[in-house]
């Protein structure tokens, strides 16, 4: 599999055996009608994926979004996010996100203040 993202809030999972059509499309905005972050968001802000990582066996995907937070997806069953990691908000810079641990037990994220968050 390969992940393509960065142009919109959509993150496309493509199977390399048939790369022309995405196998799954992930977009957290399609799930959230009443976001609890609405008061922090300016109308018209772009929501683009800034970092995407698979876990150790490819069954999960984490995506960090510009002007949003980090979302965890299951790559095998559907496109709804399984968890939303709060306390991190990607405003002005591109922040990295990654799995950590032998079996990807943790999610880590960097901040412009050179701090590391772990979930």
Coordinates of C-alpha atoms in Angstrom, one line a residue:
X1 CA 0.0 0.0 0.0
X2 CA 0.9 3.6 -0.5
X3 CA -0.6 6.8 1.1
X4 CA -1.1 10.0 -0.8
X5 CA -2.2 13.2 0.9
X6 CA -1.5 16.9 1.3
X7 CA -3.7 18.5 -1.2
X8 CA -6.9 18.4 0.8
X9 CA -8.3 16.9 4.0
X10 CA -8.5 13.6 2.1
X11 CA -5.8 10.9 2.6
X12 CA -5.9 8.2 -0.1
X13 CA -4.8 4.6 0.5
X14 CA -3.8 3.0 -2.8
X15 CA -3.1 -0.7 -3.4
X16 CA -0.1 -0.8 -5.6
X17 CA -1.6 -3.7 -7.6
X18 CA -4.3 -1.3 -8.9
X19 CA -2.9 2.2 -8.2
X20 CA -5.5 4.1 -10.4
X21 CA -8.3 4.0 -7.8
X22 CA -7.9 4.5 -4.1
X23 CA -8.8 1.5 -1.9
X24 CA -9.9 3.8 0.9
X25 CA -10.2 7.6 1.5
X26 CA -9.8 8.9 5.0
X27 CA -11.2 12.4 6.0
X28 CA -12.0 13.3 9.6
X29 CA -14.0 16.3 8.5
X30 CA -16.6 14.1 6.9
X31 CA -17.3 12.5 10.3
X32 CA -17.5 15.6 12.4
X33 CA -20.7 17.7 12.1
X34 CA -20.2 19.5 15.4
X35 CA -16.5 19.6 16.1
X36 CA -15.5 20.5 19.7
X37 CA -12.7 22.6 18.2
X38 CA -15.1 24.9 16.2
X39 CA -14.4 27.9 18.4
X40 CA -10.7 27.6 17.7
X41 CA -11.0 27.3 13.9
X42 CA -11.3 30.2 11.5
X43 CA -13.8 29.8 8.8
X44 CA -12.2 28.9 5.5
X45 CA -9.0 27.5 7.0
X46 CA -7.4 24.7 5.0
X47 CA -7.3 21.2 6.4
X48 CA -4.6 19.3 4.8
X49 CA -2.7 16.2 5.9
X50 CA 0.9 17.1 7.0
X51 CA 2.2 13.8 8.1
X52 CA 1.0 10.1 7.7
X53 CA 2.5 6.9 9.2
X54 CA 1.6 3.3 9.2
X55 CA 2.0 1.2 12.3
X56 CA 4.4 -1.7 12.5
X57 CA 2.2 -4.1 10.5
X58 CA 0.2 -1.6 8.3
X59 CA -3.2 -2.2 10.1
X60 CA -3.3 1.3 11.5
X61 CA -2.6 4.7 10.1
X62 CA -2.1 8.0 11.9
X63 CA -2.5 11.3 10.2
X64 CA -1.7 14.8 11.4
X65 CA -3.7 17.7 9.9
X66 CA -2.9 21.3 9.4
X67 CA -5.3 23.4 11.6
X68 CA -6.5 20.2 13.3
X69 CA -5.2 17.4 15.5
X70 CA -4.1 13.7 15.0
X71 CA -6.4 10.9 13.9
X72 CA -6.0 7.2 14.1
X73 CA -7.5 5.0 11.3
X74 CA -7.9 1.2 10.8
X75 CA -6.7 0.5 7.3
X76 CA -8.7 -2.7 6.9
X77 CA -12.3 -2.1 7.9
X78 CA -13.5 1.4 7.0
X79 CA -12.6 5.0 6.7
X80 CA -13.9 6.3 10.0
X81 CA -11.3 7.4 12.5
X82 CA -10.9 5.2 15.6
X83 CA -9.4 7.8 17.8
X84 CA -8.8 11.5 17.9
X85 CA -5.7 12.6 19.9
X86 CA -6.3 15.9 21.5
X87 CA -3.9 18.3 23.2
X88 CA -2.0 18.7 19.9
X89 CA -3.1 21.2 17.4
X90 CA -1.1 21.8 14.2
X91 CA -1.4 25.6 13.5
X92 CA 1.6 27.3 12.1
X93 CA 4.1 24.5 11.4
X94 CA 4.2 21.0 10.0
X95 CA 4.5 18.6 12.9
X96 CA 5.6 15.1 12.7
X97 CA 3.6 12.2 14.0
X98 CA 4.8 8.6 14.4
X99 CA 4.1 5.3 16.2
X100 CA 6.5 4.3 18.9
X101 CA 7.2 0.9 20.5
X102 CA 7.8 -2.6 19.3
X103 CA 4.1 -3.0 18.4
X104 CA 3.3 0.6 17.8
X105 CA 1.7 1.0 21.3
X106 CA 2.3 4.7 21.5
X107 CA 1.8 7.7 19.2
X108 CA 4.3 10.6 19.4
X109 CA 4.2 14.1 18.0
X110 CA 6.6 17.0 17.9
X111 CA 5.9 20.6 18.7
X112 CA 7.5 23.9 17.6
X113 CA 8.7 24.4 21.2
X114 CA 10.9 21.3 20.7
X115 CA 8.8 19.2 23.0
X116 CA 7.6 15.7 22.3
X117 CA 4.0 14.5 23.2
X118 CA 3.3 10.9 23.7
X119 CA -0.1 9.3 23.8

